[in-house]
Structures are given as C-alpha cells and as structure tokens.
Amino acid sequence: MAKNRDKNYERVYGINPVYSLVRTNAGKRKIYEILISSRRKKDLKVTKIIKEAVKQNIDIKEFTPSRSDDTLNNINGSQGVYAVVSPYNYSNLGDFMDKETGSKSSGKLRLIILDGVTDVGNFGSIIRNCHAFGFKGIIIPKRRSVAVSERVSKISAGALEEVKIFRIVNTTRTIKELKKRGFWIYGTTLDIKPGVKSLDEVSFTFPMALILGSEDKGISRLVSSNCDIMISIKLSGRMQSLNVSVASGIILYRIQEQIEGRD
C-alpha cells in the first residue's frame, strides 16, 4: 500500500467497478493502488484494467489467494480485484452546465434530481438505472438526503464511477437555474388528479430533469410547484406504490424509448 497516503481512503470492489474507475472516474478519485488476484489476472476485463492502470502509472499489486487470507480473497465480493482510492468528489453543476451548453449532446441531456430520498439501496440502484439509460448525472441536496458511500458504490456495480453526482444547497433554486438554461422539469407523483399526466401520455422535451421523491412522502409541495409537468405511473394491482428505484427504471426506459423512436 502506498506510503504517505492520506489516511482518508475507500475501497472500490469488483471487476466492473474498478474497470469503470480506471476508464471514466466520474468522481475524480485518486487511485492509490489496484490489487488483483493471480487467479484473475488473465481475465479479459482484468487485462484491460491492468493496461489502463499502466497508462495512468497506477500501482498494481498481485496477490496469491489463500484460505486464511480473507482480506484479499473474498472481502465484500471483490471478485479478486479491488482498488484503494480517495473519497468520491462531487461534481460542480454550474461547471458541468457551462460545458454541456451548446455541445452536440445537449439536445438530449437528461438529469435526475432526488428530493427526500435517503435510502442507500435505492440510491445505488438509481445510479445504475441512470447509467443504463443515458442520464448524465444525479442532483442531490446536502441536507436530508442520501450521500455517496462505499455501500452506494457497491450497489451501483460500477455505475457510480460513470455517472456524475452533483450536491447542491437548495433544490428549488437549482430547478429555477435549470429552467433558465432551457430545461424542462418533470416531477413524479402517486396522485392521479387533474393536471397530472400518465407516463404513457407524456412526450418528453429535452434537455430535461426528472425529479424523484421518497416512497412515503414523494417530492415536496414547493418542489412540485416548480415542475413543468407532473407524471404518474398507472398501476393495476392492489399495491398503489412502487419502490423509487423501480419507478425510476420504468420512467427512464420510457424516455429512452422515445429518444430512439425519434432518431
């Protein structure tokens, strides 16, 4: 392990997460070293990790598994590969928007805003959904919200290193700033009432931000009042609510379908 390293470090476990780390590194982590089991070093994706790590002058250490060495063998399902890294760095939303404005992809730019989501498992799954369906980043407030952690990294299965996470002070103010930049703001709700559109009725306009709230309370009244369109998913079963990460997957898939249908 690297000497004179800041003691404040984390571990990223697994082949796909470490591969995303050396390839994209959305959180701009410092990668101190990568440890690889001798049993996995010839795996195709592991060889890609090694090749990219060499390019970046990242220390690589090989270890030989033994039944007595749980730290290196099976810790948190490491698949024989893990990286020692600095903590995740949140991206700056203003800098990101300045860079994206006018780019070729700005016409299809998609962001998620989480309002009141505190469950780590849901956060990790939403990050995975964002990466799967082309959403560039997730905006979270500093207060009363989930935050990035090692567990989130594990649940996201590498997507955390691919998707930018923005941490902001005031959600309503951020929504208004996005609107000034031409964003359409879509809120989600369980309520079926006048003014709320069913998901299958919505034709999404880009750039856009989708707001997801907690399962018990949904998005706040102040946040919903600043949305351009409120949408709801029709449910036919007795359970009239969906896990927020499941709901995000359904909506993000629908948005991706519309994009592909217009191309």
PDB file of N, CA and C in Angstrom, residues 119-205:
ATOM      1  N   ASP A 119     -32.632   6.425   1.266  1.00  0.00           N
ATOM      2  CA  ASP A 119     -32.251   5.014   1.295  1.00  0.00           C
ATOM      3  C   ASP A 119     -31.047   4.744   0.390  1.00  0.00           C
ATOM      4  N   VAL A 120     -30.008   4.169   0.971  1.00  0.00           N
ATOM      5  CA  VAL A 120     -28.768   3.903   0.241  1.00  0.00           C
ATOM      6  C   VAL A 120     -28.993   2.910  -0.899  1.00  0.00           C
ATOM      7  N   GLY A 121     -29.790   1.861  -0.641  1.00  0.00           N
ATOM      8  CA  GLY A 121     -30.054   0.867  -1.674  1.00  0.00           C
ATOM      9  C   GLY A 121     -30.748   1.460  -2.882  1.00  0.00           C
ATOM     10  N   ASN A 122     -31.733   2.306  -2.644  1.00  0.00           N
ATOM     11  CA  ASN A 122     -32.430   2.961  -3.750  1.00  0.00           C
ATOM     12  C   ASN A 122     -31.488   3.868  -4.532  1.00  0.00           C
ATOM     13  N   PHE A 123     -30.637   4.584  -3.811  1.00  0.00           N
ATOM     14  CA  PHE A 123     -29.694   5.497  -4.462  1.00  0.00           C
ATOM     15  C   PHE A 123     -28.765   4.716  -5.392  1.00  0.00           C
ATOM     16  N   GLY A 124     -28.193   3.639  -4.895  1.00  0.00           N
ATOM     17  CA  GLY A 124     -27.293   2.841  -5.720  1.00  0.00           C
ATOM     18  C   GLY A 124     -27.977   2.297  -6.955  1.00  0.00           C
ATOM     19  N   SER A 125     -29.228   1.844  -6.797  1.00  0.00           N
ATOM     20  CA  SER A 125     -29.978   1.305  -7.938  1.00  0.00           C
ATOM     21  C   SER A 125     -30.336   2.392  -8.939  1.00  0.00           C
ATOM     22  N   ILE A 126     -30.671   3.581  -8.449  1.00  0.00           N
ATOM     23  CA  ILE A 126     -30.992   4.695  -9.350  1.00  0.00           C
ATOM     24  C   ILE A 126     -29.764   5.088 -10.160  1.00  0.00           C
ATOM     25  N   ILE A 127     -28.599   5.063  -9.533  1.00  0.00           N
ATOM     26  CA  ILE A 127     -27.361   5.360 -10.257  1.00  0.00           C
ATOM     27  C   ILE A 127     -27.171   4.355 -11.395  1.00  0.00           C
ATOM     28  N   ARG A 128     -27.425   3.079 -11.119  1.00  0.00           N
ATOM     29  CA  ARG A 128     -27.317   2.045 -12.156  1.00  0.00           C
ATOM     30  C   ARG A 128     -28.295   2.321 -13.300  1.00  0.00           C
ATOM     31  N   ASN A 129     -29.521   2.686 -12.950  1.00  0.00           N
ATOM     32  CA  ASN A 129     -30.523   2.986 -13.977  1.00  0.00           C
ATOM     33  C   ASN A 129     -30.101   4.178 -14.827  1.00  0.00           C
ATOM     34  N   CYS A 130     -29.538   5.193 -14.200  1.00  0.00           N
ATOM     35  CA  CYS A 130     -29.083   6.375 -14.935  1.00  0.00           C
ATOM     36  C   CYS A 130     -28.021   6.002 -15.961  1.00  0.00           C
ATOM     37  N   HIS A 131     -27.070   5.211 -15.547  1.00  0.00           N
ATOM     38  CA  HIS A 131     -26.010   4.795 -16.468  1.00  0.00           C
ATOM     39  C   HIS A 131     -26.572   3.935 -17.591  1.00  0.00           C
ATOM     40  N   ALA A 132     -27.530   3.072 -17.266  1.00  0.00           N
ATOM     41  CA  ALA A 132     -28.101   2.171 -18.269  1.00  0.00           C
ATOM     42  C   ALA A 132     -28.895   2.920 -19.339  1.00  0.00           C
ATOM     43  N   PHE A 133     -29.532   4.031 -18.956  1.00  0.00           N
ATOM     44  CA  PHE A 133     -30.426   4.721 -19.878  1.00  0.00           C
ATOM     45  C   PHE A 133     -29.945   6.122 -20.263  1.00  0.00           C
ATOM     46  N   GLY A 134     -28.651   6.387 -20.130  1.00  0.00           N
ATOM     47  CA  GLY A 134     -28.076   7.590 -20.718  1.00  0.00           C
ATOM     48  C   GLY A 134     -28.287   8.886 -19.967  1.00  0.00           C
ATOM     49  N   PHE A 135     -28.622   8.823 -18.677  1.00  0.00           N
ATOM     50  CA  PHE A 135     -28.723  10.048 -17.880  1.00  0.00           C
ATOM     51  C   PHE A 135     -27.333  10.435 -17.416  1.00  0.00           C
ATOM     52  N   LYS A 136     -26.975  11.699 -17.578  1.00  0.00           N
ATOM     53  CA  LYS A 136     -25.605  12.146 -17.337  1.00  0.00           C
ATOM     54  C   LYS A 136     -25.256  12.327 -15.869  1.00  0.00           C
ATOM     55  N   GLY A 137     -26.252  12.632 -15.032  1.00  0.00           N
ATOM     56  CA  GLY A 137     -25.917  12.905 -13.648  1.00  0.00           C
ATOM     57  C   GLY A 137     -27.125  12.952 -12.737  1.00  0.00           C
ATOM     58  N   ILE A 138     -26.832  12.955 -11.440  1.00  0.00           N
ATOM     59  CA  ILE A 138     -27.865  12.984 -10.406  1.00  0.00           C
ATOM     60  C   ILE A 138     -27.586  14.147  -9.468  1.00  0.00           C
ATOM     61  N   ILE A 139     -28.614  14.936  -9.197  1.00  0.00           N
ATOM     62  CA  ILE A 139     -28.505  16.084  -8.312  1.00  0.00           C
ATOM     63  C   ILE A 139     -29.127  15.715  -6.967  1.00  0.00           C
ATOM     64  N   ILE A 140     -28.360  15.892  -5.888  1.00  0.00           N
ATOM     65  CA  ILE A 140     -28.867  15.612  -4.546  1.00  0.00           C
ATOM     66  C   ILE A 140     -28.619  16.826  -3.652  1.00  0.00           C
ATOM     67  N   PRO A 141     -29.517  17.085  -2.714  1.00  0.00           N
ATOM     68  CA  PRO A 141     -29.285  18.192  -1.765  1.00  0.00           C
ATOM     69  C   PRO A 141     -28.336  17.761  -0.651  1.00  0.00           C
ATOM     70  N   LYS A 142     -27.702  18.726  -0.022  1.00  0.00           N
ATOM     71  CA  LYS A 142     -26.758  18.424   1.054  1.00  0.00           C
ATOM     72  C   LYS A 142     -27.467  17.979   2.326  1.00  0.00           C
ATOM     73  N   ARG A 143     -28.684  18.459   2.543  1.00  0.00           N
ATOM     74  CA  ARG A 143     -29.410  18.151   3.783  1.00  0.00           C
ATOM     75  C   ARG A 143     -30.552  17.179   3.517  1.00  0.00           C
ATOM     76  N   ARG A 144     -30.792  16.323   4.512  1.00  0.00           N
ATOM     77  CA  ARG A 144     -31.905  15.363   4.466  1.00  0.00           C
ATOM     78  C   ARG A 144     -31.899  14.553   3.175  1.00  0.00           C
ATOM     79  N   SER A 145     -30.746  14.019   2.851  1.00  0.00           N
ATOM     80  CA  SER A 145     -30.613  13.255   1.611  1.00  0.00           C
ATOM     81  C   SER A 145     -29.545  12.180   1.754  1.00  0.00           C
ATOM     82  N   VAL A 146     -29.677  11.156   0.960  1.00  0.00           N
ATOM     83  CA  VAL A 146     -28.642  10.142   0.847  1.00  0.00           C
ATOM     84  C   VAL A 146     -27.368  10.781   0.296  1.00  0.00           C
ATOM     85  N   ALA A 147     -26.223  10.164   0.579  1.00  0.00           N
ATOM     86  CA  ALA A 147     -24.947  10.661   0.076  1.00  0.00           C
ATOM     87  C   ALA A 147     -24.131   9.490  -0.466  1.00  0.00           C
ATOM     88  N   VAL A 148     -23.066   9.795  -1.181  1.00  0.00           N
ATOM     89  CA  VAL A 148     -22.192   8.765  -1.728  1.00  0.00           C
ATOM     90  C   VAL A 148     -21.434   8.077  -0.592  1.00  0.00           C
ATOM     91  N   SER A 149     -21.314   6.750  -0.683  1.00  0.00           N
ATOM     92  CA  SER A 149     -20.579   5.968   0.312  1.00  0.00           C
ATOM     93  C   SER A 149     -20.043   4.703  -0.354  1.00  0.00           C
ATOM     94  N   GLU A 150     -19.250   3.943   0.381  1.00  0.00           N
ATOM     95  CA  GLU A 150     -18.744   2.683  -0.159  1.00  0.00           C
ATOM     96  C   GLU A 150     -19.884   1.738  -0.487  1.00  0.00           C
ATOM     97  N   ARG A 151     -20.914   1.722   0.342  1.00  0.00           N
ATOM     98  CA  ARG A 151     -22.052   0.831   0.082  1.00  0.00           C
ATOM     99  C   ARG A 151     -22.795   1.240  -1.183  1.00  0.00           C
ATOM    100  N   VAL A 152     -22.952   2.527  -1.388  1.00  0.00           N
ATOM    101  CA  VAL A 152     -23.576   3.015  -2.618  1.00  0.00           C
ATOM    102  C   VAL A 152     -22.750   2.568  -3.825  1.00  0.00           C
ATOM    103  N   SER A 153     -21.432   2.673  -3.694  1.00  0.00           N
ATOM    104  CA  SER A 153     -20.539   2.250  -4.775  1.00  0.00           C
ATOM    105  C   SER A 153     -20.746   0.789  -5.102  1.00  0.00           C
ATOM    106  N   LYS A 154     -20.851  -0.047  -4.065  1.00  0.00           N
ATOM    107  CA  LYS A 154     -21.032  -1.485  -4.287  1.00  0.00           C
ATOM    108  C   LYS A 154     -22.369  -1.780  -4.952  1.00  0.00           C
ATOM    109  N   ILE A 155     -23.441  -1.165  -4.465  1.00  0.00           N
ATOM    110  CA  ILE A 155     -24.776  -1.409  -5.010  1.00  0.00           C
ATOM    111  C   ILE A 155     -24.872  -0.938  -6.452  1.00  0.00           C
ATOM    112  N   SER A 156     -24.178   0.144  -6.779  1.00  0.00           N
ATOM    113  CA  SER A 156     -24.249   0.685  -8.147  1.00  0.00           C
ATOM    114  C   SER A 156     -23.510  -0.180  -9.157  1.00  0.00           C
ATOM    115  N   ALA A 157     -22.708  -1.131  -8.665  1.00  0.00           N
ATOM    116  CA  ALA A 157     -21.982  -2.082  -9.524  1.00  0.00           C
ATOM    117  C   ALA A 157     -21.122  -1.382 -10.576  1.00  0.00           C
ATOM    118  N   GLY A 158     -20.480  -0.291 -10.173  1.00  0.00           N
ATOM    119  CA  GLY A 158     -19.577   0.424 -11.070  1.00  0.00           C
ATOM    120  C   GLY A 158     -20.154   1.672 -11.684  1.00  0.00           C
ATOM    121  N   ALA A 159     -21.485   1.800 -11.660  1.00  0.00           N
ATOM    122  CA  ALA A 159     -22.126   2.957 -12.298  1.00  0.00           C
ATOM    123  C   ALA A 159     -21.773   4.266 -11.603  1.00  0.00           C
ATOM    124  N   LEU A 160     -21.458   4.220 -10.303  1.00  0.00           N
ATOM    125  CA  LEU A 160     -21.074   5.440  -9.594  1.00  0.00           C
ATOM    126  C   LEU A 160     -19.856   6.081 -10.227  1.00  0.00           C
ATOM    127  N   GLU A 161     -18.965   5.277 -10.770  1.00  0.00           N
ATOM    128  CA  GLU A 161     -17.755   5.815 -11.398  1.00  0.00           C
ATOM    129  C   GLU A 161     -18.014   6.294 -12.818  1.00  0.00           C
ATOM    130  N   GLU A 162     -19.245   6.111 -13.318  1.00  0.00           N
ATOM    131  CA  GLU A 162     -19.612   6.517 -14.677  1.00  0.00           C
ATOM    132  C   GLU A 162     -20.532   7.734 -14.708  1.00  0.00           C
ATOM    133  N   VAL A 163     -21.282   7.938 -13.632  1.00  0.00           N
ATOM    134  CA  VAL A 163     -22.316   8.975 -13.590  1.00  0.00           C
ATOM    135  C   VAL A 163     -21.898  10.081 -12.624  1.00  0.00           C
ATOM    136  N   LYS A 164     -22.041  11.325 -13.035  1.00  0.00           N
ATOM    137  CA  LYS A 164     -21.685  12.452 -12.171  1.00  0.00           C
ATOM    138  C   LYS A 164     -22.760  12.662 -11.105  1.00  0.00           C
ATOM    139  N   ILE A 165     -22.307  12.925  -9.891  1.00  0.00           N
ATOM    140  CA  ILE A 165     -23.216  13.253  -8.801  1.00  0.00           C
ATOM    141  C   ILE A 165     -22.961  14.703  -8.385  1.00  0.00           C
ATOM    142  N   PHE A 166     -24.023  15.490  -8.383  1.00  0.00           N
ATOM    143  CA  PHE A 166     -23.930  16.910  -8.022  1.00  0.00           C
ATOM    144  C   PHE A 166     -24.614  17.117  -6.671  1.00  0.00           C
ATOM    145  N   ARG A 167     -23.955  17.808  -5.766  1.00  0.00           N
ATOM    146  CA  ARG A 167     -24.535  18.075  -4.454  1.00  0.00           C
ATOM    147  C   ARG A 167     -24.798  19.572  -4.346  1.00  0.00           C
ATOM    148  N   ILE A 168     -26.056  19.926  -4.105  1.00  0.00           N
ATOM    149  CA  ILE A 168     -26.448  21.340  -4.128  1.00  0.00           C
ATOM    150  C   ILE A 168     -27.053  21.751  -2.781  1.00  0.00           C
ATOM    151  N   VAL A 169     -27.179  23.051  -2.575  1.00  0.00           N
ATOM    152  CA  VAL A 169     -27.680  23.577  -1.307  1.00  0.00           C
ATOM    153  C   VAL A 169     -29.195  23.665  -1.304  1.00  0.00           C
ATOM    154  N   ASN A 170     -29.779  24.149  -2.402  1.00  0.00           N
ATOM    155  CA  ASN A 170     -31.214  24.407  -2.438  1.00  0.00           C
ATOM    156  C   ASN A 170     -31.818  23.837  -3.722  1.00  0.00           C
ATOM    157  N   THR A 171     -32.730  22.890  -3.570  1.00  0.00           N
ATOM    158  CA  THR A 171     -33.300  22.205  -4.735  1.00  0.00           C
ATOM    159  C   THR A 171     -34.156  23.134  -5.578  1.00  0.00           C
ATOM    160  N   THR A 172     -34.990  23.919  -4.953  1.00  0.00           N
ATOM    161  CA  THR A 172     -35.872  24.822  -5.699  1.00  0.00           C
ATOM    162  C   THR A 172     -35.063  25.834  -6.499  1.00  0.00           C
ATOM    163  N   ARG A 173     -34.031  26.388  -5.895  1.00  0.00           N
ATOM    164  CA  ARG A 173     -33.176  27.341  -6.599  1.00  0.00           C
ATOM    165  C   ARG A 173     -32.487  26.677  -7.791  1.00  0.00           C
ATOM    166  N   THR A 174     -32.058  25.446  -7.599  1.00  0.00           N
ATOM    167  CA  THR A 174     -31.401  24.716  -8.684  1.00  0.00           C
ATOM    168  C   THR A 174     -32.371  24.460  -9.835  1.00  0.00           C
ATOM    169  N   ILE A 175     -33.606  24.127  -9.517  1.00  0.00           N
ATOM    170  CA  ILE A 175     -34.619  23.915 -10.552  1.00  0.00           C
ATOM    171  C   ILE A 175     -34.801  25.186 -11.380  1.00  0.00           C
ATOM    172  N   LYS A 176     -34.879  26.321 -10.712  1.00  0.00           N
ATOM    173  CA  LYS A 176     -35.060  27.591 -11.418  1.00  0.00           C
ATOM    174  C   LYS A 176     -33.855  27.901 -12.311  1.00  0.00           C
ATOM    175  N   GLU A 177     -32.657  27.573 -11.836  1.00  0.00           N
ATOM    176  CA  GLU A 177     -31.463  27.783 -12.658  1.00  0.00           C
ATOM    177  C   GLU A 177     -31.468  26.887 -13.887  1.00  0.00           C
ATOM    178  N   LEU A 178     -31.915  25.644 -13.712  1.00  0.00           N
ATOM    179  CA  LEU A 178     -32.010  24.727 -14.854  1.00  0.00           C
ATOM    180  C   LEU A 178     -33.032  25.235 -15.873  1.00  0.00           C
ATOM    181  N   LYS A 179     -34.124  25.770 -15.382  1.00  0.00           N
ATOM    182  CA  LYS A 179     -35.140  26.312 -16.291  1.00  0.00           C
ATOM    183  C   LYS A 179     -34.584  27.465 -17.125  1.00  0.00           C
ATOM    184  N   LYS A 180     -33.769  28.298 -16.506  1.00  0.00           N
ATOM    185  CA  LYS A 180     -33.152  29.405 -17.233  1.00  0.00           C
ATOM    186  C   LYS A 180     -32.266  28.894 -18.361  1.00  0.00           C
ATOM    187  N   ARG A 181     -31.727  27.711 -18.195  1.00  0.00           N
ATOM    188  CA  ARG A 181     -30.873  27.101 -19.224  1.00  0.00           C
ATOM    189  C   ARG A 181     -31.672  26.275 -20.222  1.00  0.00           C
ATOM    190  N   GLY A 182     -32.993  26.365 -20.148  1.00  0.00           N
ATOM    191  CA  GLY A 182     -33.836  25.703 -21.139  1.00  0.00           C
ATOM    192  C   GLY A 182     -34.296  24.306 -20.774  1.00  0.00           C
ATOM    193  N   PHE A 183     -34.092  23.890 -19.531  1.00  0.00           N
ATOM    194  CA  PHE A 183     -34.506  22.555 -19.106  1.00  0.00           C
ATOM    195  C   PHE A 183     -36.011  22.496 -18.845  1.00  0.00           C
ATOM    196  N   TRP A 184     -36.593  21.356 -19.227  1.00  0.00           N
ATOM    197  CA  TRP A 184     -37.948  21.025 -18.826  1.00  0.00           C
ATOM    198  C   TRP A 184     -37.851  20.194 -17.558  1.00  0.00           C
ATOM    199  N   ILE A 185     -38.707  20.497 -16.584  1.00  0.00           N
ATOM    200  CA  ILE A 185     -38.655  19.825 -15.292  1.00  0.00           C
ATOM    201  C   ILE A 185     -39.891  18.938 -15.125  1.00  0.00           C
ATOM    202  N   TYR A 186     -39.645  17.649 -14.939  1.00  0.00           N
ATOM    203  CA  TYR A 186     -40.717  16.666 -14.784  1.00  0.00           C
ATOM    204  C   TYR A 186     -40.703  16.119 -13.361  1.00  0.00           C
ATOM    205  N   GLY A 187     -41.817  16.282 -12.663  1.00  0.00           N
ATOM    206  CA  GLY A 187     -41.942  15.743 -11.324  1.00  0.00           C
ATOM    207  C   GLY A 187     -42.721  14.444 -11.330  1.00  0.00           C
ATOM    208  N   THR A 188     -42.563  13.644 -10.301  1.00  0.00           N
ATOM    209  CA  THR A 188     -43.281  12.376 -10.204  1.00  0.00           C
ATOM    210  C   THR A 188     -44.189  12.383  -8.984  1.00  0.00           C
ATOM    211  N   THR A 189     -45.331  11.724  -9.112  1.00  0.00           N
ATOM    212  CA  THR A 189     -46.298  11.667  -8.019  1.00  0.00           C
ATOM    213  C   THR A 189     -47.115  10.379  -8.111  1.00  0.00           C
ATOM    214  N   LEU A 190     -47.661   9.961  -6.981  1.00  0.00           N
ATOM    215  CA  LEU A 190     -48.567   8.810  -6.967  1.00  0.00           C
ATOM    216  C   LEU A 190     -50.013   9.241  -7.187  1.00  0.00           C
ATOM    217  N   ASP A 191     -50.256  10.528  -7.063  1.00  0.00           N
ATOM    218  CA  ASP A 191     -51.627  11.043  -7.157  1.00  0.00           C
ATOM    219  C   ASP A 191     -52.118  11.082  -8.599  1.00  0.00           C
ATOM    220  N   ILE A 192     -53.306  10.569  -8.811  1.00  0.00           N
ATOM    221  CA  ILE A 192     -53.977  10.696 -10.100  1.00  0.00           C
ATOM    222  C   ILE A 192     -55.041  11.782  -9.931  1.00  0.00           C
ATOM    223  N   LYS A 193     -54.732  12.957 -10.426  1.00  0.00           N
ATOM    224  CA  LYS A 193     -55.642  14.088 -10.262  1.00  0.00           C
ATOM    225  C   LYS A 193     -55.484  15.018 -11.453  1.00  0.00           C
ATOM    226  N   PRO A 194     -56.395  15.975 -11.629  1.00  0.00           N
ATOM    227  CA  PRO A 194     -56.299  16.897 -12.758  1.00  0.00           C
ATOM    228  C   PRO A 194     -54.934  17.585 -12.784  1.00  0.00           C
ATOM    229  N   GLY A 195     -54.349  17.651 -13.979  1.00  0.00           N
ATOM    230  CA  GLY A 195     -53.048  18.280 -14.139  1.00  0.00           C
ATOM    231  C   GLY A 195     -51.890  17.308 -14.100  1.00  0.00           C
ATOM    232  N   VAL A 196     -52.139  16.084 -13.630  1.00  0.00           N
ATOM    233  CA  VAL A 196     -51.101  15.054 -13.603  1.00  0.00           C
ATOM    234  C   VAL A 196     -51.277  14.144 -14.817  1.00  0.00           C
ATOM    235  N   LYS A 197     -50.206  13.938 -15.579  1.00  0.00           N
ATOM    236  CA  LYS A 197     -50.265  13.114 -16.772  1.00  0.00           C
ATOM    237  C   LYS A 197     -49.767  11.699 -16.493  1.00  0.00           C
ATOM    238  N   SER A 198     -50.415  10.740 -17.113  1.00  0.00           N
ATOM    239  CA  SER A 198     -49.918   9.377 -17.039  1.00  0.00           C
ATOM    240  C   SER A 198     -48.636   9.279 -17.864  1.00  0.00           C
ATOM    241  N   LEU A 199     -47.719   8.436 -17.428  1.00  0.00           N
ATOM    242  CA  LEU A 199     -46.430   8.314 -18.103  1.00  0.00           C
ATOM    243  C   LEU A 199     -46.587   8.056 -19.593  1.00  0.00           C
ATOM    244  N   ASP A 200     -47.541   7.213 -19.965  1.00  0.00           N
ATOM    245  CA  ASP A 200     -47.698   6.881 -21.386  1.00  0.00           C
ATOM    246  C   ASP A 200     -48.317   8.010 -22.203  1.00  0.00           C
ATOM    247  N   GLU A 201     -48.691   9.106 -21.547  1.00  0.00           N
ATOM    248  CA  GLU A 201     -49.253  10.264 -22.251  1.00  0.00           C
ATOM    249  C   GLU A 201     -48.218  11.364 -22.470  1.00  0.00           C
ATOM    250  N   VAL A 202     -47.060  11.211 -21.864  1.00  0.00           N
ATOM    251  CA  VAL A 202     -46.074  12.285 -21.869  1.00  0.00           C
ATOM    252  C   VAL A 202     -45.107  12.156 -23.036  1.00  0.00           C
ATOM    253  N   SER A 203     -44.946  13.260 -23.773  1.00  0.00           N
ATOM    254  CA  SER A 203     -43.908  13.348 -24.798  1.00  0.00           C
ATOM    255  C   SER A 203     -42.808  14.247 -24.237  1.00  0.00           C
ATOM    256  N   PHE A 204     -41.695  13.650 -23.877  1.00  0.00           N
ATOM    257  CA  PHE A 204     -40.649  14.370 -23.169  1.00  0.00           C
ATOM    258  C   PHE A 204     -39.898  15.332 -24.084  1.00  0.00           C
ATOM    259  N   THR A 205     -39.587  16.498 -23.517  1.00  0.00           N
ATOM    260  CA  THR A 205     -38.835  17.532 -24.224  1.00  0.00           C
ATOM    261  C   THR A 205     -37.468  17.681 -23.566  1.00  0.00           C
TER     262      THR A 205
END
